[in-house]
Coordinates of C-alpha atoms in Angstrom, one line a residue:
X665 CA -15.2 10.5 -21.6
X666 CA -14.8 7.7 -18.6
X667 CA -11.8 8.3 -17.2
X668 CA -9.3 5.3 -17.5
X669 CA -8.8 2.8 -14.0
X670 CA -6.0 2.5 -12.7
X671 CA -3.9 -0.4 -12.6
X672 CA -3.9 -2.0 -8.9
X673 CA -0.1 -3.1 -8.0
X674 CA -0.9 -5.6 -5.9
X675 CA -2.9 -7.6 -7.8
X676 CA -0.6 -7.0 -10.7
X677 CA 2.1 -8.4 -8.3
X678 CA -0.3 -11.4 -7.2
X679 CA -1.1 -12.5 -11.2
X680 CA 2.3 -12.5 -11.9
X681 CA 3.4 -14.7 -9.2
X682 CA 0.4 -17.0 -9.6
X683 CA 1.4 -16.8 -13.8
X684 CA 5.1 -17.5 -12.2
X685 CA 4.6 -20.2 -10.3
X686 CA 2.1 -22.2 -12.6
X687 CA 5.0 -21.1 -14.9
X688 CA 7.6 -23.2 -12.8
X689 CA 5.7 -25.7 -11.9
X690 CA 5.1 -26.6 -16.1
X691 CA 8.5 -26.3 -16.8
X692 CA 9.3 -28.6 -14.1
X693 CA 6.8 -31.4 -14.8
X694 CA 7.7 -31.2 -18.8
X695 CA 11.8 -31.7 -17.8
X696 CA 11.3 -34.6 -14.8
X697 CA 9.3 -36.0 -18.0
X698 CA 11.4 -35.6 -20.3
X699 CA 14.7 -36.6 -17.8
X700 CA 12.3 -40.1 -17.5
X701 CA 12.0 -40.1 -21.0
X702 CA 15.8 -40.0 -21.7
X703 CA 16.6 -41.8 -18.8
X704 CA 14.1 -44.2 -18.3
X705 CA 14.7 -45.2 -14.4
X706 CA 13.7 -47.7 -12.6
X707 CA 13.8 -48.2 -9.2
X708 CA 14.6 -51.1 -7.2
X709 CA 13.8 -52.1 -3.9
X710 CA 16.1 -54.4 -1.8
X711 CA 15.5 -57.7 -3.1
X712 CA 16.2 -56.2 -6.5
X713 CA 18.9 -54.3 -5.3
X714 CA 20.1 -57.9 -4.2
X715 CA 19.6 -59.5 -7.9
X716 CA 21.1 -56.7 -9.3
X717 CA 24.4 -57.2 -7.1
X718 CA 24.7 -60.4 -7.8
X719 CA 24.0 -60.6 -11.4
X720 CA 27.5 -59.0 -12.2
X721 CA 28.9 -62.0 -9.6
X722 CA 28.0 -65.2 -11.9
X723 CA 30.1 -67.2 -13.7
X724 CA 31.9 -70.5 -14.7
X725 CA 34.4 -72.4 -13.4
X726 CA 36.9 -74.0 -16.2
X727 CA 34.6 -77.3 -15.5
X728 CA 31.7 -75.5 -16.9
X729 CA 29.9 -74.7 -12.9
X730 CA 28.2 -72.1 -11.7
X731 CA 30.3 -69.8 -9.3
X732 CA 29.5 -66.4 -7.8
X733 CA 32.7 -63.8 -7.8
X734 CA 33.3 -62.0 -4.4
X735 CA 33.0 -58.5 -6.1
X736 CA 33.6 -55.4 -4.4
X737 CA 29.6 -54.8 -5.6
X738 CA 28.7 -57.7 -3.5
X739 CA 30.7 -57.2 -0.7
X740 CA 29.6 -53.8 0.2
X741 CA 25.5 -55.3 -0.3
X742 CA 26.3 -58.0 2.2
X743 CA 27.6 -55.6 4.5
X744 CA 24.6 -53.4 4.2
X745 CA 22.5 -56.7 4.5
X746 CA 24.1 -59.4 6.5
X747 CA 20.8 -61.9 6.1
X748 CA 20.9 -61.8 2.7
X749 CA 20.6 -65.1 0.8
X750 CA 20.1 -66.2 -2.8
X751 CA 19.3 -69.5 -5.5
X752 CA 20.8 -69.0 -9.0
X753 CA 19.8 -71.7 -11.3
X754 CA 20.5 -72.3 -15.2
X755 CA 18.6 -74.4 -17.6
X756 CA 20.5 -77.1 -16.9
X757 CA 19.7 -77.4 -13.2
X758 CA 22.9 -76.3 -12.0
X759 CA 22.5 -74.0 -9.1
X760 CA 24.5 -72.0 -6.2
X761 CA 22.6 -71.1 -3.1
X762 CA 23.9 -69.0 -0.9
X763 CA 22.7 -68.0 3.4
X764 CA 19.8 -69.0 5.3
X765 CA 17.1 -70.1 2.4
X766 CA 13.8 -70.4 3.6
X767 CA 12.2 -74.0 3.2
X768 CA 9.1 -72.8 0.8
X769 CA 12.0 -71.5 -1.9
X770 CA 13.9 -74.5 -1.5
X771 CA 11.5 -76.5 -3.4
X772 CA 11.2 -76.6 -7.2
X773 CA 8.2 -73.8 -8.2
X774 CA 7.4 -75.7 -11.0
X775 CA 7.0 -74.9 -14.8
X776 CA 5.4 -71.0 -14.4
X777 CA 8.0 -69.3 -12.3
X778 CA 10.7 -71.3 -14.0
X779 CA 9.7 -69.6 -17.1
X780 CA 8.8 -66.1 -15.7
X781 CA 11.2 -63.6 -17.0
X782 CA 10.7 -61.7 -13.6
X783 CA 8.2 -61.8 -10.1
X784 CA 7.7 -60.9 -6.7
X785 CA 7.2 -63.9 -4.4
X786 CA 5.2 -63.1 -1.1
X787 CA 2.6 -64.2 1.4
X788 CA -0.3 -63.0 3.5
X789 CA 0.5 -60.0 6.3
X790 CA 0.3 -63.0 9.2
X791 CA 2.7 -65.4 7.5
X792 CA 6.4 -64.6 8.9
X793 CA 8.0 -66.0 5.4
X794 CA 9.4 -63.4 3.6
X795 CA 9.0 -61.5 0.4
X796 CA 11.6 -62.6 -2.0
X797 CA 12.1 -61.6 -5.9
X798 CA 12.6 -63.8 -8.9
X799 CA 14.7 -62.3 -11.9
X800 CA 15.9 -64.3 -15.4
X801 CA 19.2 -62.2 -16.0
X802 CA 21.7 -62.6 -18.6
X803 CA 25.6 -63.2 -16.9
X804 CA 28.8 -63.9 -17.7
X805 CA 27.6 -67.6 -17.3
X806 CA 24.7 -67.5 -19.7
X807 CA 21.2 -67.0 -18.6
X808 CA 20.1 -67.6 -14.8
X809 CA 17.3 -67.5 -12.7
X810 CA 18.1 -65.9 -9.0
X811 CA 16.0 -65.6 -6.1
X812 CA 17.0 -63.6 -3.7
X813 CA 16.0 -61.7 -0.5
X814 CA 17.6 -59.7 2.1
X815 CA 16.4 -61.5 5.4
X816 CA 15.3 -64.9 6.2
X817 CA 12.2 -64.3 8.3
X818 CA 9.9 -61.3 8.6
X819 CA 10.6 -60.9 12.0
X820 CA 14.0 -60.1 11.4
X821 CA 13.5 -56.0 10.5
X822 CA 14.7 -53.1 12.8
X823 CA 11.4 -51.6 14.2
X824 CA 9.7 -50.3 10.9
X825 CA 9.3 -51.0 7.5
X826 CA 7.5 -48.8 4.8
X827 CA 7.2 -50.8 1.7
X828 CA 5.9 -48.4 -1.8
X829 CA 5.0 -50.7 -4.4
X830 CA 4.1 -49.2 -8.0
X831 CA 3.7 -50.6 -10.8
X832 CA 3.9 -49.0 -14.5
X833 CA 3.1 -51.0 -16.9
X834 CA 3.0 -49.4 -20.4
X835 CA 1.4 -50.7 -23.7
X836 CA 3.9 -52.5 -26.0
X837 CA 3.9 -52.9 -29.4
X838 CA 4.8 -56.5 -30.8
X839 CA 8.1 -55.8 -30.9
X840 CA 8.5 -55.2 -27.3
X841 CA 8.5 -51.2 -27.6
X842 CA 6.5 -49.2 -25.9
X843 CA 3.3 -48.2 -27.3
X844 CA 2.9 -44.3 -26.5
X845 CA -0.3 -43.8 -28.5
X846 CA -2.5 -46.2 -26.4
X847 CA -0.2 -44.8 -23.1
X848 CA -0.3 -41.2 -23.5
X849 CA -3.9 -40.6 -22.9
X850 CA -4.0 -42.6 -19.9
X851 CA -0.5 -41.0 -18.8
X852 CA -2.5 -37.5 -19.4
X853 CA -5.3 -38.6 -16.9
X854 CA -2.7 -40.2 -14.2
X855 CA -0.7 -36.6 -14.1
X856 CA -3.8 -34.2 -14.3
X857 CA -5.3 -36.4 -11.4
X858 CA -1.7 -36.2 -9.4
X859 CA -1.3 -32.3 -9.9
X860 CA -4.7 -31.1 -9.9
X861 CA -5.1 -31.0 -6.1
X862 CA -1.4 -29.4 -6.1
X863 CA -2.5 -26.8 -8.3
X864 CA -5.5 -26.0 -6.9
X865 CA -4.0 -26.1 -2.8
X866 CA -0.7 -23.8 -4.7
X867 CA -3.1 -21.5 -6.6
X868 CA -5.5 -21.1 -3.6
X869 CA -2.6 -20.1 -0.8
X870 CA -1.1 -17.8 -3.0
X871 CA -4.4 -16.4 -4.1
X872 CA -5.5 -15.8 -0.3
X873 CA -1.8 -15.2 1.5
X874 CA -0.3 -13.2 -1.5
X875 CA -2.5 -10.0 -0.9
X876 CA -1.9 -10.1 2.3
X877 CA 2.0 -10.6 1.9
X878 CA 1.9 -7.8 -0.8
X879 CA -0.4 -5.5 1.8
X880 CA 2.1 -6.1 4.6
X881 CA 5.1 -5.2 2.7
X882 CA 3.4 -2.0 1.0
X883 CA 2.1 -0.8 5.0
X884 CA 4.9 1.4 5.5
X885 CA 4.4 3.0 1.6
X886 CA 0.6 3.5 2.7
X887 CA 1.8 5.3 5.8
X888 CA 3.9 7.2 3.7
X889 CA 1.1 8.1 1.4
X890 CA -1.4 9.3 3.9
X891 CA 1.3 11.8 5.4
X892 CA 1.6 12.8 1.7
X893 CA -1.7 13.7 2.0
X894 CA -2.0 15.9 5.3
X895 CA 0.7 18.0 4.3
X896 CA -0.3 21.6 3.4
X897 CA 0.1 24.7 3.3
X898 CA 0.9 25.3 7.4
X899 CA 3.0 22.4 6.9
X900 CA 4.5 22.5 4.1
X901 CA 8.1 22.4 5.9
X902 CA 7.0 18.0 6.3
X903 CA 9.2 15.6 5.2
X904 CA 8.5 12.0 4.5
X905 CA 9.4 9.5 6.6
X906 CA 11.6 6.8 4.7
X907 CA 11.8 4.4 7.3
X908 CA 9.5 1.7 6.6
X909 CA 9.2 2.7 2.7
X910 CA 10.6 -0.2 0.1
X911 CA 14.0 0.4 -0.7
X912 CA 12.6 0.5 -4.9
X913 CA 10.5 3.7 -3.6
X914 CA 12.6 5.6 -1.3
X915 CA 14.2 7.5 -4.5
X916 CA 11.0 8.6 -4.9
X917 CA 10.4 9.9 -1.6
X918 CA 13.8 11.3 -1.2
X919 CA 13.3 13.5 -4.9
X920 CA 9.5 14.3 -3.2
X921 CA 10.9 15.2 -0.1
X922 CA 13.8 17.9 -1.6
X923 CA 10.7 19.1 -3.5
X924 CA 8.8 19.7 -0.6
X925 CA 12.1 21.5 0.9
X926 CA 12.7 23.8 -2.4
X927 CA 9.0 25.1 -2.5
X928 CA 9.1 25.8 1.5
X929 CA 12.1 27.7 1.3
X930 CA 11.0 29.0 -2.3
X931 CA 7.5 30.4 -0.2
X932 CA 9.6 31.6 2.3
X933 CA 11.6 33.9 0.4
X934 CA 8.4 35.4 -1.1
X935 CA 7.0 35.8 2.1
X936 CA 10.3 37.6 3.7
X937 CA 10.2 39.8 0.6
X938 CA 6.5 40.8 0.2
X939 CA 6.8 41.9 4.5
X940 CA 9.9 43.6 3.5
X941 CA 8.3 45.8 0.8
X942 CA 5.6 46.2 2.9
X943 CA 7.6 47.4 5.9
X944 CA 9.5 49.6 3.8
X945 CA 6.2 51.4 2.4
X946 CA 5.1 52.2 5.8
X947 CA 7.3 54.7 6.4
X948 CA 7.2 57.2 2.9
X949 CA 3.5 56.6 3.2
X950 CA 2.9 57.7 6.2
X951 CA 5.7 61.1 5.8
X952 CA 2.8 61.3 2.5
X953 CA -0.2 61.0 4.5
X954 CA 1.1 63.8 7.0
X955 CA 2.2 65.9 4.2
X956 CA -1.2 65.8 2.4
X957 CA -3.0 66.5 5.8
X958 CA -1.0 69.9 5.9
X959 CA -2.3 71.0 2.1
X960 CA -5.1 73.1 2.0
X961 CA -8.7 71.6 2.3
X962 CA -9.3 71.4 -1.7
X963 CA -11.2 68.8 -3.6
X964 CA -7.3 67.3 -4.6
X965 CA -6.3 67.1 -1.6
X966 CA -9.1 65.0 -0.2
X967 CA -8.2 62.6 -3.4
X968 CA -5.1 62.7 -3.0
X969 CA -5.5 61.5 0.9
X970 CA -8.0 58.5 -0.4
X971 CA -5.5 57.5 -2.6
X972 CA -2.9 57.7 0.4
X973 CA -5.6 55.5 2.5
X974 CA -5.8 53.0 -0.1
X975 CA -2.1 52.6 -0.6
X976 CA -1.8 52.2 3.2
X977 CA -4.5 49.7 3.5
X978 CA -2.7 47.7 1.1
X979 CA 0.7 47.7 2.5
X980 CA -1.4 46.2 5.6
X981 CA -2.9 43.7 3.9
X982 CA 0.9 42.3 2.6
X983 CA 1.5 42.4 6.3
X984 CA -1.5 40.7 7.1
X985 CA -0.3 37.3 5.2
X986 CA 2.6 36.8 7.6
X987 CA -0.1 36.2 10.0
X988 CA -0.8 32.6 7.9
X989 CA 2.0 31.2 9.1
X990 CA 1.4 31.9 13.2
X991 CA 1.8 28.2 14.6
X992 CA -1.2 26.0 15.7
X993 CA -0.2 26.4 19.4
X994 CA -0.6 30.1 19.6
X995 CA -4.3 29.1 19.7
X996 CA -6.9 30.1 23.0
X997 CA -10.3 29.6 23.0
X998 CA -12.4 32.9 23.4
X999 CA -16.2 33.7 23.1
X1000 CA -16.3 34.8 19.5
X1001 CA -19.3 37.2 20.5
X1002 CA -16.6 39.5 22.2
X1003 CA -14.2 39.3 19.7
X1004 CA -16.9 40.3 16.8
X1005 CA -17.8 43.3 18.7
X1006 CA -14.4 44.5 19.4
X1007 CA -13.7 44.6 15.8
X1008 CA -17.3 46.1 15.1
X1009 CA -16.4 49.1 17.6
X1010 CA -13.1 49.7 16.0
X1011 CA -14.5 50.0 12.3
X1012 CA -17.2 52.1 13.6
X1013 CA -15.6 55.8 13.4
X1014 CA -14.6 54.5 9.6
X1015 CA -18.2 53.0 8.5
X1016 CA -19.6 56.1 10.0
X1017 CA -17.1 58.4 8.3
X1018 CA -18.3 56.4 5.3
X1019 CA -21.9 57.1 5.3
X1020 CA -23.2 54.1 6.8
X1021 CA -24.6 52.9 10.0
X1022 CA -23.4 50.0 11.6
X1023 CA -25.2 46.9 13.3
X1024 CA -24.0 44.4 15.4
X1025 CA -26.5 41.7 16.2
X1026 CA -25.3 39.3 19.2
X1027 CA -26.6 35.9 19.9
X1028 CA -28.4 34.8 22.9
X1029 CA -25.6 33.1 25.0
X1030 CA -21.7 32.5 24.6
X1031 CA -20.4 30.8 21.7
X1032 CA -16.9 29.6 22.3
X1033 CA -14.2 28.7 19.3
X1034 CA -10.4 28.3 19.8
X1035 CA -8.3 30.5 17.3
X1036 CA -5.6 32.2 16.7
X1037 CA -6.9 35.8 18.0
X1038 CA -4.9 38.2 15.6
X1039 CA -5.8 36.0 12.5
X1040 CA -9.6 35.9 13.0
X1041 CA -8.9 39.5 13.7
X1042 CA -7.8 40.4 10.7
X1043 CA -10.2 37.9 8.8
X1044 CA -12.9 39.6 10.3
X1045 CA -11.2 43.3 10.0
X1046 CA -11.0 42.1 5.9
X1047 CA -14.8 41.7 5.6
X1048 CA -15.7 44.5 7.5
X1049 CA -13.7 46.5 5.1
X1050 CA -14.6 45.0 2.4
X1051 CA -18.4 45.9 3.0
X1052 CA -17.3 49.4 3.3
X1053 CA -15.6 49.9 0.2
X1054 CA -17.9 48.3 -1.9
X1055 CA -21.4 48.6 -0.3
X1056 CA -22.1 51.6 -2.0
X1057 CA -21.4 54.1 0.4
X1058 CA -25.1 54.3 2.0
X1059 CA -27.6 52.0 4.2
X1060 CA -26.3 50.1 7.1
X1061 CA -23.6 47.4 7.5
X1062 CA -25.1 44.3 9.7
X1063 CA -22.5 42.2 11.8
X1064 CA -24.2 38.9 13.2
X1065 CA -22.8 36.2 15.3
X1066 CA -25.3 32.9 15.3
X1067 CA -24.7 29.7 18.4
X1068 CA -23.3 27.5 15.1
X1069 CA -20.3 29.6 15.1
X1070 CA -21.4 31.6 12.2
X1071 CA -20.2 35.6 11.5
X1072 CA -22.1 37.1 8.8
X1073 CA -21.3 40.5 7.3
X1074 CA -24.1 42.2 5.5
X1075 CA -24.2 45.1 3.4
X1076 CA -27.3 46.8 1.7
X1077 CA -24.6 47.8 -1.7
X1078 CA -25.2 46.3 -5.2
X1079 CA -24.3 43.0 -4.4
X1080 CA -21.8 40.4 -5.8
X1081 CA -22.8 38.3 -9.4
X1082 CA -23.5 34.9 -8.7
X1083 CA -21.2 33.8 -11.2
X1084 CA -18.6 35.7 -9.5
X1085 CA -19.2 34.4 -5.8
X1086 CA -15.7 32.1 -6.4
X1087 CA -13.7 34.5 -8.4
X1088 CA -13.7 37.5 -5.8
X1089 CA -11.7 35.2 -3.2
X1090 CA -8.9 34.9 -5.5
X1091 CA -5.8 37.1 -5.0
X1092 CA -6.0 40.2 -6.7
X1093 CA -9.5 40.1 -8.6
X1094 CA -11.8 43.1 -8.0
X1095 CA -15.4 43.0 -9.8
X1096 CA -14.9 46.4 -10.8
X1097 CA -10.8 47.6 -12.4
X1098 CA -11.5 51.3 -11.1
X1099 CA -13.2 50.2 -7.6
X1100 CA -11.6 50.5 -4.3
X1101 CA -9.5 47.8 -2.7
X1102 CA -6.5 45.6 -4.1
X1103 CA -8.8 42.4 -4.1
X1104 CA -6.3 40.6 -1.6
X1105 CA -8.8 41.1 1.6
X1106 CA -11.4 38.2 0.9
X1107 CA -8.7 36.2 -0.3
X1108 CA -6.9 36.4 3.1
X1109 CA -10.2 36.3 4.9
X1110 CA -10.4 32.6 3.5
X1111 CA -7.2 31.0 3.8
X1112 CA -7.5 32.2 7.7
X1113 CA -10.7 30.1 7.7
X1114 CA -9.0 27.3 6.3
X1115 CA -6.5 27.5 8.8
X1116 CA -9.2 27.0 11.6
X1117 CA -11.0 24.3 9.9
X1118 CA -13.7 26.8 9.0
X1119 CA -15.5 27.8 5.4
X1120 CA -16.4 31.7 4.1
X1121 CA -18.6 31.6 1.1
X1122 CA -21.0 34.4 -0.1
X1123 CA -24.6 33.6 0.8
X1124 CA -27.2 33.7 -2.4
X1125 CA -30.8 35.3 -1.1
X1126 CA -33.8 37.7 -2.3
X1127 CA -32.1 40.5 0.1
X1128 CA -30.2 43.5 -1.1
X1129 CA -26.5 43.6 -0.9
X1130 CA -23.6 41.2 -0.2
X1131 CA -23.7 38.5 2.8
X1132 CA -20.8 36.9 3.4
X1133 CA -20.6 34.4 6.1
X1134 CA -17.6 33.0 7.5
X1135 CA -18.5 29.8 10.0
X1136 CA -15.7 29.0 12.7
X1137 CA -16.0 25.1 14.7
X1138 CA -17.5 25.6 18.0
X1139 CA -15.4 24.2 20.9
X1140 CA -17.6 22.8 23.8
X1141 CA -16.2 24.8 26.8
X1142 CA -17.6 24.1 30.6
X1143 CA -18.7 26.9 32.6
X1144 CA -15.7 29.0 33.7
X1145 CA -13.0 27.1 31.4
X1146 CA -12.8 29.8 28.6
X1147 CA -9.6 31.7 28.2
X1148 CA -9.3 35.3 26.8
X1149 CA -11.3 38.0 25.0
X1150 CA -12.3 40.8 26.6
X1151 CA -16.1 41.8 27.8
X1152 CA -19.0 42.3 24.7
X1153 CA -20.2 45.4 23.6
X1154 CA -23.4 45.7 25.7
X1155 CA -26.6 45.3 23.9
X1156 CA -30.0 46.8 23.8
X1157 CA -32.9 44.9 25.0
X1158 CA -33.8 43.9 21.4
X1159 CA -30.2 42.1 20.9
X1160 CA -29.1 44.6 18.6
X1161 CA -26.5 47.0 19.1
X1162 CA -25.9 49.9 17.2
X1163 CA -22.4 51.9 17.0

């Protein structure tokens, strides 16, 4: 079955602000539509602005003439436009003028503005006479015509003027309302052509900036992650930095970080408690191990002592895993050629004792790694051990160191199952229920590899017996820089040495 993907955060972040603002930017163009609908605005520019003001200012005198009001609405538009001026005629001819009129709109337009309803008057860009606009209007004096303009000449501006001009003119129906059927469609293409390039420019920079925005933001989480991911088992006293982590994910961290603080102190206590035990075995097995020594030399006795021996060796092997937590710093670089054969020498007297001969094969030159001494020790001490107990108690037990860093223990026993090259570096798992050993040796012997970036694995050949290799990094050391270790076991001619 194909496992299910994962959903990306970031890109569900970036479709649901792209879906948010296309989201907005509907709801905004349907309400300014529907505000023009209710509404229905329109805007004026200053000469209409000018009609407009005056337009509330007409009226009659009791003779029946045409007067213009000093409102408060006209007032405050001549203020704002001091050159201002303005023709209101009726049908009758009657008609107030009012500042400095230009000659052309003196004159009588004839029959087709006298009948327009509304217009804008103007001339060519070189032609100094200015715009004006002509509005029919219903007033307090009946229905007028008025012209009117704020300034006399064209001249007459402060610097700049930006004139916008549009014109919406939307099909009627012969009543004079508005035809939406025929406008609509056209209405349609005008916005779609409008907004398109907004869309597209709005949908594009968040497309191409909101990853990045998002990425930014999650940096400090990502930091946060890869610590996450370096912490193990020599560090599993880390805690998460929550610094630069979003304040929706520093719960998170916080509850991972106690975690992290329970199991270390959790691993801790089992550790303290295993040495303990162990410590307090040493001592009533080794009054036992003198106390058998001094029974007579009887087949018993000699089982009860190999009981005693096993017992012992596993105390030391509880003791052995409070070497895993020796700091990184307590680390020296050594030629791993001395440090094989020292251990070779030492389990000599005991793979002799056990019926076997023992082989040390050195490589041609030095071959420098840099280890915790004591831990490799005991790594090493575990195979060697282990190829005692269980190589069948005849032959000879080969111990070779390659340039690559490589230590390979080989017995000539009955092997290990290749289905069973994993399972026998677990904790506590012996091939055999009744065999020798409390299956805790090769398990230790691999989590000290891990610790020095190394592998142990069981090789798989047409050879008798077990090979287990364990392969350390080499460290490229200059002549005369290494530190430690004590002189090799001399070898023969042939490269072999023989204990």
């Amino acid at each position: 079955m194909k496992k299910p993907r994962t959903r990306s955060l970031q890109w569900v972040l970036v479709r649901r602000l792209i879906l948010l603002q296309a989201a907005t930017l509907l709801i905004f163009i349907v309400l300014s539509a529907a505000a023009l609908w209710i509404a229905d605005p329109r805007l004026l520019v200053d000469n209409e602005a000018a009609v407009a003001a005056i337009k509330n200012a007409v009226d009659r005198d009791g003779n029946g003439k045409l007067i213009v009001h000093e409102t408060d609405e006209l007032r405050s538009f001549r203020e704002g436009f001091p050159n201002v001026w303005y023709i209101i005629r009726d049908g009758s001819g009657q008609s107030v003028r009012f500042g400095t009129i230009p000659d052309v709109y003196a004159r009588n337009f004839g029959d087709l503005l006298g009948a327009a309803d509304h217009a804008t008057i103007g001339f060519s860009e070189d032609d100094p006479r200015p715009e004006a606009y002509l509005e029919r209007v219903s007033t307090k004096a009946g229905t007028v015509q008025i012209i009117a303009a704020t300034r006399s000449l064209r001249d007459k501006t402060e610097g700049l003027e930006v004139t916008i001009s549009a014109t919406v003119d939307v099909a009627k129906n012969p009543d004079g309302s508005r035809n939406w059927e025929k406008a609509l469609p056209a209405l349609t293409a005008i916005i779609i052509i409008l907004l398109l390039p907004i869309v597209l420019v709005m949908g594009t920079t968040t497309l191409v900036t909101t990853p990045a925005v998002v990425r930014r933001s999650f940096a400090g989480l990502v930091d946060t992650v890869q610590q996450a991911a370096r912490i193990d088992i020599g560090t599993r006293a880390m805690q998460l930095p929550v610094k630069n982590v979003p304040q929706e994910i520093e719960p998170l961290v916080h509850a991972f970080n106690q975690t992290l603080a329970r199991l270390a102190q959790g691993y801790d206590r089992h550790n303290r408690f295993l040495t303990d035990a162990a410590h307090e075995l040493r001592t009533p097995i080794a009054i036992l191990r003198t106390r058998a020594e001094l029974l007579k030399q009887e087949p018993q006795s000699a089982r009860l002592l190999h009981d005693i021996e096993r017992l012992s060796h596993l105390a030391q092997q509880l003791l052995d895993h409070q070497l895993l937590d020796r700091p990184a710093d307590q680390r020296q670089i050594i030629d791993l050629c001395d440090l094989v054969s020292r251990v070779a020498a030492d389990f000599a007297p005991l793979a002799i004792e056990a019926g076997y001969d023992l082989a040390f094969e050195p490589p041609a030159g030095k071959v420098h790694v840099e280890v915790n001494v004591l831990q490799i020790e005991r790594a090493l001490a575990n195979l060697v051990r282990n190829a005692i107990d269980h190589g069948g108690g005849s032959g000879t037990i080969t111990i070779a160191v390659d340039e690559t860093g490589g230590v390979e223990v080989h017995d000539e026993g009955p092997g290990i199952p290749a289905d069973e090259c994993e399972n026998v570096f677990e904790p506590f798992y012996r091939l055999q229920p009744q065999s020798r050993g409390a299956g805790l040796g090769l398990n230790l012997a691999r989590q000290i590899a891990l610790l020095h970036d190394g592998t142990i694995r069981i090789l798989a050949g047409s050879w008798q017996g077990a090979r287990i290799r364990m392969a350390l990094p080499v460290h490229p050391v200059t002549a005369g820089s290494g530190k430690g270790g004590r002189p090799m076991a001399a070898a023969d001619p042939a490269g072999l040495s023989v204990f």
